[in-house]
């Protein structure tokens, strides 16, 4: 149907509609492969991309013509370059871009929550400050403080090896979300992606649909009864 309607390239995200936010889990490359075999137009794959090696494996396993990434790329914007730089390098580069091309502060905060995710787990106070700060320079100050904390830890752990499978948390790296759990989200103690975003980004966050609605219908001043 999409092809007949004029679709020239199809991107397939290998999740069911229930698999979203904290319940996303692993994507099914087998289903992406099935779609690739079923259509004659180019197909791009989305899901389970956490490194450049995953890109190569996905293309080999599914036969798709291209790969895109969302979560993996947000946590490590250098993913498609095949390396994992220090978080503050990309955070500073991003903030420089935002000074030149301003955007809503909630967008900036959301991106930095992704970049600094692992470091913020170890520094809850700075996590709270990042959620509450009201200016771009305030956000930059929190980011600078996180950089200093990283460098202090690096100096203390020089020559040490990271514990477990997780690299040092000042390195850009993916965040692996847990898969679906039995029972309701409330029983499992898991909040929706929307709730997590609101907590991390403050009360400024609006859904894309609400933002578009506000642009179409700006709020008017309520009339005062005579």
C-alpha positions as protocol buffer text, in pm:
chain_id: "A"
residue {
  index: 1
  type: UNK
  ca { x: 0 y: 0 z: 0 }
}
residue {
  index: 2
  type: UNK
  ca { x: 280 y: 241 z: 86 }
}
residue {
  index: 3
  type: UNK
  ca { x: 462 y: 163 z: -236 }
}
residue {
  index: 4
  type: UNK
  ca { x: 149 y: 220 z: -444 }
}
residue {
  index: 5
  type: UNK
  ca { x: 98 y: 552 z: -264 }
}
residue {
  index: 6
  type: UNK
  ca { x: 440 y: 666 z: -386 }
}
residue {
  index: 7
  type: UNK
  ca { x: 671 y: 563 z: -102 }
}
residue {
  index: 8
  type: UNK
  ca { x: 1027 y: 544 z: -235 }
}
residue {
  index: 9
  type: UNK
  ca { x: 1211 y: 449 z: 84 }
}
residue {
  index: 10
  type: UNK
  ca { x: 1077 y: 269 z: 392 }
}
residue {
  index: 11
  type: UNK
  ca { x: 1227 y: 278 z: 742 }
}
residue {
  index: 12
  type: UNK
  ca { x: 1126 y: -7 z: 973 }
}
residue {
  index: 13
  type: UNK
  ca { x: 1159 y: 19 z: 1349 }
}
residue {
  index: 14
  type: UNK
  ca { x: 1168 y: -339 z: 1477 }
}
residue {
  index: 15
  type: UNK
  ca { x: 941 y: -293 z: 1778 }
}
residue {
  index: 16
  type: UNK
  ca { x: 574 y: -354 z: 1843 }
}
residue {
  index: 17
  type: UNK
  ca { x: 360 y: -54 z: 1937 }
}
residue {
  index: 18
  type: UNK
  ca { x: 368 y: -169 z: 2302 }
}
residue {
  index: 19
  type: UNK
  ca { x: 749 y: -165 z: 2309 }
}
residue {
  index: 20
  type: UNK
  ca { x: 826 y: 200 z: 2382 }
}
residue {
  index: 21
  type: UNK
  ca { x: 1003 y: 411 z: 2642 }
}
residue {
  index: 22
  type: UNK
  ca { x: 1137 y: 205 z: 2934 }
}
residue {
  index: 23
  type: UNK
  ca { x: 963 y: -104 z: 2792 }
}
residue {
  index: 24
  type: UNK
  ca { x: 1131 y: -97 z: 2451 }
}
residue {
  index: 25
  type: UNK
  ca { x: 1364 y: -396 z: 2485 }
}
residue {
  index: 26
  type: UNK
  ca { x: 1541 y: -549 z: 2185 }
}
residue {
  index: 27
  type: UNK
  ca { x: 1418 y: -484 z: 1832 }
}
residue {
  index: 28
  type: UNK
  ca { x: 1344 y: -776 z: 1602 }
}
residue {
  index: 29
  type: UNK
  ca { x: 1579 y: -776 z: 1304 }
}
residue {
  index: 30
  type: UNK
  ca { x: 1396 y: -1084 z: 1173 }
}
residue {
  index: 31
  type: UNK
  ca { x: 1082 y: -875 z: 1115 }
}
residue {
  index: 32
  type: UNK
  ca { x: 1285 y: -602 z: 948 }
}
residue {
  index: 33
  type: UNK
  ca { x: 1440 y: -868 z: 724 }
}
residue {
  index: 34
  type: UNK
  ca { x: 1092 y: -996 z: 634 }
}
residue {
  index: 35
  type: UNK
  ca { x: 983 y: -648 z: 528 }
}
residue {
  index: 36
  type: UNK
  ca { x: 1302 y: -606 z: 324 }
}
residue {
  index: 37
  type: UNK
  ca { x: 1224 y: -929 z: 136 }
}
residue {
  index: 38
  type: UNK
  ca { x: 861 y: -830 z: 80 }
}
residue {
  index: 39
  type: UNK
  ca { x: 916 y: -496 z: -96 }
}
residue {
  index: 40
  type: UNK
  ca { x: 1116 y: -379 z: -396 }
}
residue {
  index: 41
  type: UNK
  ca { x: 1191 y: -29 z: -262 }
}
residue {
  index: 42
  type: UNK
  ca { x: 1493 y: 45 z: -40 }
}
residue {
  index: 43
  type: UNK
  ca { x: 1449 y: -34 z: 331 }
}
residue {
  index: 44
  type: UNK
  ca { x: 1634 y: 122 z: 626 }
}
residue {
  index: 45
  type: UNK
  ca { x: 1651 y: -52 z: 965 }
}
residue {
  index: 46
  type: UNK
  ca { x: 1611 y: 101 z: 1310 }
}
residue {
  index: 47
  type: UNK
  ca { x: 1670 y: -77 z: 1641 }
}
residue {
  index: 48
  type: UNK
  ca { x: 1953 y: -230 z: 1847 }
}
residue {
  index: 49
  type: UNK
  ca { x: 2212 y: 13 z: 1707 }
}
residue {
  index: 50
  type: UNK
  ca { x: 2460 y: 94 z: 1983 }
}
residue {
  index: 51
  type: UNK
  ca { x: 2788 y: 93 z: 1790 }
}
residue {
  index: 52
  type: UNK
  ca { x: 2928 y: 105 z: 1438 }
}
residue {
  index: 53
  type: UNK
  ca { x: 2973 y: -272 z: 1456 }
}
residue {
  index: 54
  type: UNK
  ca { x: 2596 y: -304 z: 1514 }
}
residue {
  index: 55
  type: UNK
  ca { x: 2538 y: -105 z: 1194 }
}
residue {
  index: 56
  type: UNK
  ca { x: 2750 y: -349 z: 995 }
}
residue {
  index: 57
  type: UNK
  ca { x: 2587 y: -653 z: 1160 }
}
residue {
  index: 58
  type: UNK
  ca { x: 2237 y: -519 z: 1094 }
}
residue {
  index: 59
  type: UNK
  ca { x: 2305 y: -464 z: 724 }
}
residue {
  index: 60
  type: UNK
  ca { x: 2454 y: -812 z: 694 }
}
residue {
  index: 61
  type: UNK
  ca { x: 2173 y: -986 z: 888 }
}
residue {
  index: 62
  type: UNK
  ca { x: 1875 y: -806 z: 734 }
}
residue {
  index: 63
  type: UNK
  ca { x: 1991 y: -709 z: 386 }
}
residue {
  index: 64
  type: UNK
  ca { x: 1871 y: -350 z: 428 }
}
residue {
  index: 65
  type: UNK
  ca { x: 2019 y: -63 z: 228 }
}
residue {
  index: 66
  type: UNK
  ca { x: 2076 y: 162 z: 529 }
}
residue {
  index: 67
  type: UNK
  ca { x: 2056 y: 197 z: 907 }
}
residue {
  index: 68
  type: UNK
  ca { x: 1939 y: 480 z: 1134 }
}
residue {
  index: 69
  type: UNK
  ca { x: 1973 y: 521 z: 1510 }
}
residue {
  index: 70
  type: UNK
  ca { x: 1782 y: 716 z: 1775 }
}
residue {
  index: 71
  type: UNK
  ca { x: 1871 y: 630 z: 2136 }
}
residue {
  index: 72
  type: UNK
  ca { x: 2221 y: 507 z: 2059 }
}
residue {
  index: 73
  type: UNK
  ca { x: 2301 y: 819 z: 1860 }
}
residue {
  index: 74
  type: UNK
  ca { x: 2160 y: 1049 z: 2129 }
}
residue {
  index: 75
  type: UNK
  ca { x: 2385 y: 896 z: 2394 }
}
residue {
  index: 76
  type: UNK
  ca { x: 2685 y: 891 z: 2161 }
}
residue {
  index: 77
  type: UNK
  ca { x: 2656 y: 1133 z: 1866 }
}
residue {
  index: 78
  type: UNK
  ca { x: 2989 y: 996 z: 1736 }
}
residue {
  index: 79
  type: UNK
  ca { x: 2835 y: 648 z: 1695 }
}
residue {
  index: 80
  type: UNK
  ca { x: 2853 y: 649 z: 1313 }
}
residue {
  index: 81
  type: UNK
  ca { x: 3217 y: 760 z: 1330 }
}
residue {
  index: 82
  type: UNK
  ca { x: 3296 y: 446 z: 1526 }
}
residue {
  index: 83
  type: UNK
  ca { x: 3442 y: 601 z: 1842 }
}
residue {
  index: 84
  type: UNK
  ca { x: 3341 y: 702 z: 2195 }
}
residue {
  index: 85
  type: UNK
  ca { x: 3478 y: 1045 z: 2292 }
}
residue {
  index: 86
  type: UNK
  ca { x: 3474 y: 1201 z: 2637 }
}
residue {
  index: 87
  type: UNK
  ca { x: 3120 y: 1321 z: 2711 }
}
residue {
  index: 88
  type: UNK
  ca { x: 3222 y: 1681 z: 2780 }
}
residue {
  index: 89
  type: UNK
  ca { x: 3379 y: 1714 z: 2433 }
}
residue {
  index: 90
  type: UNK
  ca { x: 3046 y: 1661 z: 2260 }
}
residue {
  index: 91
  type: UNK
  ca { x: 2852 y: 1846 z: 2532 }
}
residue {
  index: 92
  type: UNK
  ca { x: 3066 y: 2156 z: 2480 }
}
residue {
  index: 93
  type: UNK
  ca { x: 3039 y: 2131 z: 2102 }
}
residue {
  index: 94
  type: UNK
  ca { x: 2660 y: 2100 z: 2131 }
}
residue {
  index: 95
  type: UNK
  ca { x: 2633 y: 2400 z: 2364 }
}
residue {
  index: 96
  type: UNK
  ca { x: 2840 y: 2611 z: 2122 }
}
residue {
  index: 97
  type: UNK
  ca { x: 2592 y: 2522 z: 1847 }
}
residue {
  index: 98
  type: UNK
  ca { x: 2301 y: 2618 z: 2071 }
}
residue {
  index: 99
  type: UNK
  ca { x: 2453 y: 2959 z: 2141 }
}
residue {
  index: 100
  type: UNK
  ca { x: 2472 y: 3019 z: 1767 }
}
residue {
  index: 101
  type: UNK
  ca { x: 2134 y: 2863 z: 1689 }
}
residue {
  index: 102
  type: UNK
  ca { x: 1907 y: 2904 z: 1996 }
}
residue {
  index: 103
  type: UNK
  ca { x: 1617 y: 2666 z: 2058 }
}
residue {
  index: 104
  type: UNK
  ca { x: 1379 y: 2595 z: 2351 }
}
residue {
  index: 105
  type: UNK
  ca { x: 1574 y: 2526 z: 2668 }
}
residue {
  index: 106
  type: UNK
  ca { x: 1389 y: 2199 z: 2726 }
}
residue {
  index: 107
  type: UNK
  ca { x: 1542 y: 2061 z: 2404 }
}
residue {
  index: 108
  type: UNK
  ca { x: 1895 y: 2148 z: 2520 }
}
residue {
  index: 109
  type: UNK
  ca { x: 1833 y: 1996 z: 2862 }
}
residue {
  index: 110
  type: UNK
  ca { x: 1692 y: 1677 z: 2710 }
}
residue {
  index: 111
  type: UNK
  ca { x: 1999 y: 1630 z: 2490 }
}
residue {
  index: 112
  type: UNK
  ca { x: 2239 y: 1682 z: 2779 }
}
residue {
  index: 113
  type: UNK
  ca { x: 2045 y: 1433 z: 2992 }
}
residue {
  index: 114
  type: UNK
  ca { x: 2117 y: 1178 z: 2720 }
}
residue {
  index: 115
  type: UNK
  ca { x: 2485 y: 1270 z: 2685 }
}
residue {
  index: 116
  type: UNK
  ca { x: 2554 y: 1284 z: 3059 }
}
residue {
  index: 117
  type: UNK
  ca { x: 2320 y: 995 z: 3148 }
}
residue {
  index: 118
  type: UNK
  ca { x: 2575 y: 762 z: 3311 }
}
residue {
  index: 119
  type: UNK
  ca { x: 2758 y: 1040 z: 3493 }
}
residue {
  index: 120
  type: UNK
  ca { x: 2432 y: 1182 z: 3629 }
}
residue {
  index: 121
  type: UNK
  ca { x: 2348 y: 848 z: 3791 }
}
residue {
  index: 122
  type: UNK
  ca { x: 2653 y: 896 z: 4013 }
}
residue {
  index: 123
  type: UNK
  ca { x: 2586 y: 1267 z: 4079 }
}
residue {
  index: 124
  type: UNK
  ca { x: 2220 y: 1304 z: 4166 }
}
residue {
  index: 125
  type: UNK
  ca { x: 2257 y: 1660 z: 4296 }
}
residue {
  index: 126
  type: UNK
  ca { x: 2386 y: 1779 z: 3958 }
}
residue {
  index: 127
  type: UNK
  ca { x: 2106 y: 1585 z: 3793 }
}
residue {
  index: 128
  type: UNK
  ca { x: 1856 y: 1786 z: 3995 }
}
residue {
  index: 129
  type: UNK
  ca { x: 2034 y: 2112 z: 3915 }
}
residue {
  index: 130
  type: UNK
  ca { x: 2029 y: 2033 z: 3543 }
}
residue {
  index: 131
  type: UNK
  ca { x: 1655 y: 1969 z: 3565 }
}
residue {
  index: 132
  type: UNK
  ca { x: 1583 y: 2301 z: 3737 }
}
residue {
  index: 133
  type: UNK
  ca { x: 1822 y: 2554 z: 3580 }
}
residue {
  index: 134
  type: UNK
  ca { x: 1648 y: 2820 z: 3369 }
}
residue {
  index: 135
  type: UNK
  ca { x: 1915 y: 2958 z: 3133 }
}
residue {
  index: 136
  type: UNK
  ca { x: 2152 y: 2822 z: 2869 }
}
residue {
  index: 137
  type: UNK
  ca { x: 2453 y: 2949 z: 3059 }
}
residue {
  index: 138
  type: UNK
  ca { x: 2317 y: 2785 z: 3373 }
}
residue {
  index: 139
  type: UNK
  ca { x: 2299 y: 2456 z: 3186 }
}
residue {
  index: 140
  type: UNK
  ca { x: 2653 y: 2513 z: 3059 }
}
residue {
  index: 141
  type: UNK
  ca { x: 2768 y: 2570 z: 3419 }
}
residue {
  index: 142
  type: UNK
  ca { x: 2625 y: 2234 z: 3529 }
}
residue {
  index: 143
  type: UNK
  ca { x: 2790 y: 2068 z: 3231 }
}
residue {
  index: 144
  type: UNK
  ca { x: 3122 y: 2231 z: 3324 }
}
residue {
  index: 145
  type: UNK
  ca { x: 3086 y: 2103 z: 3682 }
}
residue {
  index: 146
  type: UNK
  ca { x: 3024 y: 1752 z: 3550 }
}
residue {
  index: 147
  type: UNK
  ca { x: 3338 y: 1784 z: 3336 }
}
residue {
  index: 148
  type: UNK
  ca { x: 3540 y: 1880 z: 3644 }
}
residue {
  index: 149
  type: UNK
  ca { x: 3398 y: 1584 z: 3839 }
}
residue {
  index: 150
  type: UNK
  ca { x: 3496 y: 1355 z: 3550 }
}
residue {
  index: 151
  type: UNK
  ca { x: 3850 y: 1487 z: 3538 }
}
residue {
  index: 152
  type: UNK
  ca { x: 3885 y: 1448 z: 3914 }
}
residue {
  index: 153
  type: UNK
  ca { x: 3774 y: 1085 z: 3889 }
}
residue {
  index: 154
  type: UNK
  ca { x: 4010 y: 1025 z: 3598 }
}
residue {
  index: 155
  type: UNK
  ca { x: 4304 y: 1155 z: 3800 }
}
residue {
  index: 156
  type: UNK
  ca { x: 4210 y: 929 z: 4094 }
}
residue {
  index: 157
  type: UNK
  ca { x: 4159 y: 620 z: 3878 }
}
residue {
  index: 158
  type: UNK
  ca { x: 4455 y: 656 z: 3644 }
}
residue {
  index: 159
  type: UNK
  ca { x: 4558 y: 308 z: 3535 }
}
residue {
  index: 160
  type: UNK
  ca { x: 4240 y: 148 z: 3674 }
}
residue {
  index: 161
  type: UNK
  ca { x: 4005 y: -65 z: 3468 }
}
residue {
  index: 162
  type: UNK
  ca { x: 3627 y: -12 z: 3453 }
}
residue {
  index: 163
  type: UNK
  ca { x: 3418 y: -245 z: 3667 }
}
residue {
  index: 164
  type: UNK
  ca { x: 3199 y: -498 z: 3484 }
}
residue {
  index: 165
  type: UNK
  ca { x: 3091 y: -447 z: 3123 }
}
residue {
  index: 166
  type: UNK
  ca { x: 3026 y: -73 z: 3153 }
}
residue {
  index: 167
  type: UNK
  ca { x: 3313 y: 151 z: 3032 }
}
residue {
  index: 168
  type: UNK
  ca { x: 3405 y: 451 z: 3243 }
}
residue {
  index: 169
  type: UNK
  ca { x: 3093 y: 667 z: 3269 }
}
residue {
  index: 170
  type: UNK
  ca { x: 3263 y: 979 z: 3133 }
}
residue {
  index: 171
  type: UNK
  ca { x: 3286 y: 810 z: 2791 }
}
residue {
  index: 172
  type: UNK
  ca { x: 2997 y: 845 z: 2542 }
}
residue {
  index: 173
  type: UNK
  ca { x: 2826 y: 507 z: 2538 }
}
residue {
  index: 174
  type: UNK
  ca { x: 2480 y: 360 z: 2484 }
}
residue {
  index: 175
  type: UNK
  ca { x: 2220 y: 319 z: 2753 }
}
residue {
  index: 176
  type: UNK
  ca { x: 2057 y: -23 z: 2730 }
}
residue {
  index: 177
  type: UNK
  ca { x: 1692 y: -9 z: 2834 }
}
residue {
  index: 178
  type: UNK
  ca { x: 1520 y: -305 z: 2997 }
}
residue {
  index: 179
  type: UNK
  ca { x: 1272 y: -506 z: 2795 }
}
residue {
  index: 180
  type: UNK
  ca { x: 898 y: -552 z: 2857 }
}
residue {
  index: 181
  type: UNK
  ca { x: 801 y: -687 z: 3197 }
}
residue {
  index: 182
  type: UNK
  ca { x: 502 y: -890 z: 3303 }
}
residue {
  index: 183
  type: UNK
  ca { x: 214 y: -706 z: 3459 }
}
residue {
  index: 184
  type: UNK
  ca { x: 130 y: -339 z: 3442 }
}
residue {
  index: 185
  type: UNK
  ca { x: 391 y: -65 z: 3438 }
}
residue {
  index: 186
  type: UNK
  ca { x: 279 y: 44 z: 3782 }
}
residue {
  index: 187
  type: UNK
  ca { x: 320 y: -303 z: 3930 }
}
residue {
  index: 188
  type: UNK
  ca { x: 661 y: -336 z: 3771 }
}
residue {
  index: 189
  type: UNK
  ca { x: 761 y: -2 z: 3917 }
}
residue {
  index: 190
  type: UNK
  ca { x: 824 y: 140 z: 3569 }
}
residue {
  index: 191
  type: UNK
  ca { x: 694 y: 480 z: 3469 }
}
residue {
  index: 192
  type: UNK
  ca { x: 609 y: 580 z: 3116 }
}
residue {
  index: 193
  type: UNK
  ca { x: 865 y: 745 z: 2891 }
}
residue {
  index: 194
  type: UNK
  ca { x: 659 y: 1063 z: 2913 }
}
residue {
  index: 195
  type: UNK
  ca { x: 681 y: 1064 z: 3294 }
}
residue {
  index: 196
  type: UNK
  ca { x: 1057 y: 1012 z: 3284 }
}
residue {
  index: 197
  type: UNK
  ca { x: 1100 y: 1294 z: 3034 }
}
residue {
  index: 198
  type: UNK
  ca { x: 894 y: 1530 z: 3251 }
}
residue {
  index: 199
  type: UNK
  ca { x: 1107 y: 1446 z: 3555 }
}
residue {
  index: 200
  type: UNK
  ca { x: 1435 y: 1490 z: 3368 }
}
residue {
  index: 201
  type: UNK
  ca { x: 1347 y: 1795 z: 3163 }
}
residue {
  index: 202
  type: UNK
  ca { x: 1124 y: 1990 z: 3401 }
}
residue {
  index: 203
  type: UNK
  ca { x: 773 y: 2120 z: 3348 }
}
residue {
  index: 204
  type: UNK
  ca { x: 861 y: 2292 z: 3017 }
}
residue {
  index: 205
  type: UNK
  ca { x: 824 y: 1967 z: 2824 }
}
residue {
  index: 206
  type: UNK
  ca { x: 527 y: 1944 z: 2591 }
}
residue {
  index: 207
  type: UNK
  ca { x: 447 y: 1667 z: 2347 }
}
residue {
  index: 208
  type: UNK
  ca { x: 509 y: 1746 z: 1980 }
}
residue {
  index: 209
  type: UNK
  ca { x: 135 y: 1746 z: 1914 }
}
residue {
  index: 210
  type: UNK
  ca { x: 72 y: 1997 z: 2195 }
}
residue {
  index: 211
  type: UNK
  ca { x: 355 y: 2218 z: 2068 }
}
residue {
  index: 212
  type: UNK
  ca { x: 204 y: 2221 z: 1719 }
}
residue {
  index: 213
  type: UNK
  ca { x: -141 y: 2293 z: 1862 }
}
residue {
  index: 214
  type: UNK
  ca { x: -4 y: 2588 z: 2057 }
}
residue {
  index: 215
  type: UNK
  ca { x: 155 y: 2728 z: 1742 }
}
residue {
  index: 216
  type: UNK
  ca { x: -174 y: 2699 z: 1551 }
}
residue {
  index: 217
  type: UNK
  ca { x: -385 y: 2834 z: 1836 }
}
residue {
  index: 218
  type: UNK
  ca { x: -187 y: 3069 z: 2063 }
}
residue {
  index: 219
  type: UNK
  ca { x: -342 y: 3102 z: 2410 }
}
residue {
  index: 220
  type: UNK
  ca { x: -568 y: 3406 z: 2437 }
}
residue {
  index: 221
  type: UNK
  ca { x: -630 y: 3618 z: 2740 }
}
residue {
  index: 222
  type: UNK
  ca { x: -953 y: 3503 z: 2910 }
}
residue {
  index: 223
  type: UNK
  ca { x: -1238 y: 3750 z: 2884 }
}
residue {
  index: 224
  type: UNK
  ca { x: -1353 y: 3920 z: 3203 }
}
residue {
  index: 225
  type: UNK
  ca { x: -1727 y: 3904 z: 3271 }
}
residue {
  index: 226
  type: UNK
  ca { x: -1900 y: 4244 z: 3302 }
}
